[in-house]
C-alpha cells in the first residue's frame, strides 16, 4: 500500500523473556497492519492480550509508518524512548509520556505526523540506549549522522557502541538502535 513500517518494541526486563515479548509484539503489529485493521483496534487488542496473560507482561512500542507516496511519517509512541528525526538538516526529538502496553486496561498512544523528504533520517532506540547516553544523546546522534555518506546500519552500530561506551561496558538493559534514511526513488 506504499507504506513502510519501522518498529521497536522493548519488553520489560532483559534477556530471553523480554526478547520474546518484544518479538511477539512487533510480529503481531505487522500482521494487524497488513490485515488493514485501524490503529485503535490494533493497540487495544495488543494491550488486552498482554493483560490476559496475567503475568507482568509489558511492552513499549515505537512505531513509524512512512507513507512513501505522500512523504508523510506517522510516529506512534507507547511508553517508548525518544526518537530523533533529522528533517532538512534540523533535528527534533519526539518523546512519549505514556505507559507501556499491558499495564492499564486502556492503552494510551501518542501520535504525531511529520513530512519527510530525501536524505531525512529517523533514529529509534530502546531506553537502554537513551538512558546510557543521557543528556548527550542528541549531540552524539547528530555527530554520527553528520556524515551524509554513512549508511544507516553503520550509524546504528556507532550509536549503540557510543551508548555501550557511555555505560562503561556495563549494559544494564537491552540496547537496540534502528536508523532509517529516506531516499528518493530514482524511477
Coordinates of C-alpha atoms in Angstrom, one line a residue:
X1 CA 0.0 0.0 0.0
X2 CA 3.0 2.3 -0.4
X3 CA 3.8 2.3 3.3
X4 CA 6.9 1.3 5.1
X5 CA 6.9 0.4 8.8
X6 CA 9.8 0.8 11.2
X7 CA 9.2 -0.5 14.7
X8 CA 11.0 -1.2 18.0
X9 CA 9.3 -2.9 20.9
X10 CA 11.1 -3.2 24.3
X11 CA 9.7 -5.9 26.5
X12 CA 10.1 -5.3 30.2
X13 CA 13.2 -6.7 31.7
X14 CA 16.1 -8.2 29.7
X15 CA 17.2 -11.4 28.2
X16 CA 15.1 -14.1 26.6
X17 CA 11.8 -13.3 28.1
X18 CA 12.0 -9.6 27.2
X19 CA 13.2 -10.6 23.7
X20 CA 10.3 -13.0 23.2
X21 CA 7.8 -10.3 24.3
X22 CA 9.3 -7.7 22.0
X23 CA 9.4 -10.1 19.0
X24 CA 5.8 -11.1 19.6
X25 CA 4.6 -7.5 19.8
X26 CA 6.4 -6.5 16.6
X27 CA 5.1 -9.6 14.8
X28 CA 1.5 -9.0 15.8
X29 CA 1.8 -5.3 14.9
X30 CA 3.0 -6.2 11.4
X31 CA 0.2 -8.8 10.9
X32 CA -2.5 -6.4 12.2
X33 CA -1.4 -3.5 10.0
X34 CA -1.1 -5.9 6.9
X35 CA -4.6 -7.1 7.6
X36 CA -5.8 -3.4 7.3
X37 CA -7.0 -3.0 10.9
X38 CA -7.3 0.5 12.3
X39 CA -4.8 1.7 14.9
X40 CA -7.3 1.9 17.7
X41 CA -8.3 -1.7 17.3
X42 CA -4.7 -2.9 16.9
X43 CA -3.4 -1.3 20.1
X44 CA -6.5 -2.1 22.1
X45 CA -6.2 -5.8 21.0
X46 CA -2.5 -6.0 21.8
X47 CA -3.0 -4.4 25.2
X48 CA -5.8 -6.8 26.1
X49 CA -3.7 -9.8 25.0
X50 CA -0.9 -8.6 27.4
X51 CA -3.4 -8.1 30.2
X52 CA -5.0 -11.5 29.7
X53 CA -1.6 -13.3 30.1
X54 CA -1.9 -12.4 33.8
X55 CA 1.9 -12.1 34.1
X56 CA 3.8 -8.8 34.3
X57 CA 3.9 -8.6 30.5
X58 CA 4.6 -5.0 29.5
X59 CA 5.9 -3.8 26.2
X60 CA 6.8 -0.4 24.7
X61 CA 6.1 0.4 21.1
X62 CA 8.0 2.9 19.0
X63 CA 6.5 2.8 15.5
X64 CA 7.0 4.9 12.4
X65 CA 4.7 4.4 9.4
X66 CA 6.1 6.2 6.4
X67 CA 3.7 6.9 3.5
X68 CA 6.2 6.6 0.6
X69 CA 3.8 8.2 -1.9
X70 CA 2.8 11.2 0.2
X71 CA 6.1 11.8 2.1
X72 CA 4.5 11.7 5.5
X73 CA 5.7 9.8 8.5
X74 CA 3.4 9.0 11.4
X75 CA 5.2 8.3 14.7
X76 CA 3.3 6.3 17.3
X77 CA 4.8 6.0 20.7
X78 CA 3.6 4.0 23.7
X79 CA 6.0 4.2 26.6
X80 CA 8.9 4.3 24.2
X81 CA 12.3 6.0 24.4
X82 CA 12.8 9.2 22.4
X83 CA 13.0 9.2 18.6
X84 CA 15.3 11.6 16.9
X85 CA 14.2 12.9 13.5
X86 CA 16.5 14.8 11.1
X87 CA 14.5 16.7 8.6
X88 CA 16.1 19.2 6.2
X89 CA 19.2 19.3 8.4
X90 CA 17.2 20.2 11.6
X91 CA 16.9 17.8 14.5
X92 CA 13.7 17.1 16.5
X93 CA 13.3 14.8 19.5
X94 CA 10.0 13.1 19.8
X95 CA 9.1 11.9 23.4
X96 CA 6.3 9.7 24.8
X97 CA 4.7 10.4 28.1
X98 CA 2.6 7.3 28.0
X99 CA 2.9 4.0 29.9
X100 CA 3.9 0.7 28.1
X101 CA 1.1 -1.6 26.9
X102 CA -0.1 -4.3 29.4
X103 CA -0.2 -2.1 32.5
X104 CA -3.6 -0.4 32.3
X105 CA -7.0 -1.5 30.9
X106 CA -6.9 1.4 28.4
X107 CA -3.8 1.9 26.3
X108 CA -2.8 5.5 25.6
X109 CA -0.9 6.2 22.4
X110 CA 0.9 9.4 21.3
X111 CA 0.8 10.0 17.6
X112 CA 2.4 12.8 15.5
X113 CA 2.9 13.2 11.8
X114 CA 5.9 14.9 10.1
X115 CA 6.7 15.5 6.4
X116 CA 9.8 13.7 5.3
X117 CA 11.9 14.0 2.2
X118 CA 15.1 12.8 0.6
X119 CA 18.0 12.3 3.0
X120 CA 16.0 12.8 6.2
X121 CA 16.8 10.3 8.9
X122 CA 14.9 8.7 11.7
X123 CA 16.7 7.2 14.8
X124 CA 14.7 5.0 17.1
X125 CA 16.2 3.3 20.2
X126 CA 15.4 1.4 23.3
X127 CA 15.6 3.1 26.7
X128 CA 18.9 1.2 27.3
X129 CA 20.5 3.4 24.7
X130 CA 18.8 6.7 25.6
X131 CA 19.5 6.2 29.3
X132 CA 23.1 5.3 28.7
X133 CA 23.7 8.4 26.5
X134 CA 21.7 10.6 28.9
X135 CA 21.7 14.4 28.2
X136 CA 24.3 14.0 25.5
X137 CA 22.1 11.7 23.4
X138 CA 21.1 14.3 20.7
X139 CA 24.7 15.6 20.4
X140 CA 26.1 12.0 19.9
X141 CA 23.5 11.2 17.3
X142 CA 23.9 14.5 15.5
X143 CA 27.7 13.9 15.3
X144 CA 27.3 10.4 14.0
X145 CA 24.7 11.4 11.4
X146 CA 26.7 14.4 10.2
X147 CA 28.4 12.2 7.6
X148 CA 26.0 12.0 4.6
X149 CA 27.9 9.0 3.3
X150 CA 27.3 6.9 6.4
X151 CA 24.9 4.0 5.8
X152 CA 22.1 3.6 8.3
X153 CA 23.3 0.2 9.6
X154 CA 26.7 1.6 10.3
X155 CA 25.2 4.7 12.0
X156 CA 23.0 2.4 14.2
X157 CA 26.0 0.4 15.2
X158 CA 28.0 3.5 16.1
X159 CA 25.2 4.9 18.2
X160 CA 24.9 1.6 20.0
X161 CA 28.6 1.5 20.6
X162 CA 28.6 5.0 21.9
X163 CA 25.8 4.0 24.4
X164 CA 27.8 0.9 25.5
X165 CA 30.9 3.1 26.0
X166 CA 28.9 5.6 28.0
X167 CA 27.7 2.8 30.2
X168 CA 31.3 1.8 30.6
X169 CA 30.7 -1.5 29.0
X170 CA 28.2 -2.4 31.7
X171 CA 24.9 -2.9 29.8
X172 CA 22.2 -2.9 32.4
X173 CA 19.4 -3.0 29.8
X174 CA 18.9 -4.2 26.3
X175 CA 20.3 -1.8 23.7
X176 CA 18.6 -1.5 20.3
X177 CA 19.0 1.2 17.7
X178 CA 17.4 1.5 14.3
X179 CA 18.3 4.2 11.8
X180 CA 16.2 4.7 8.7
X181 CA 17.1 7.1 5.9
X182 CA 14.6 8.4 3.4
X183 CA 15.8 8.1 -0.1
X184 CA 14.0 9.4 -3.2
X185 CA 13.4 6.6 -5.7
X186 CA 15.2 7.2 -9.0
X187 CA 12.5 5.6 -11.2

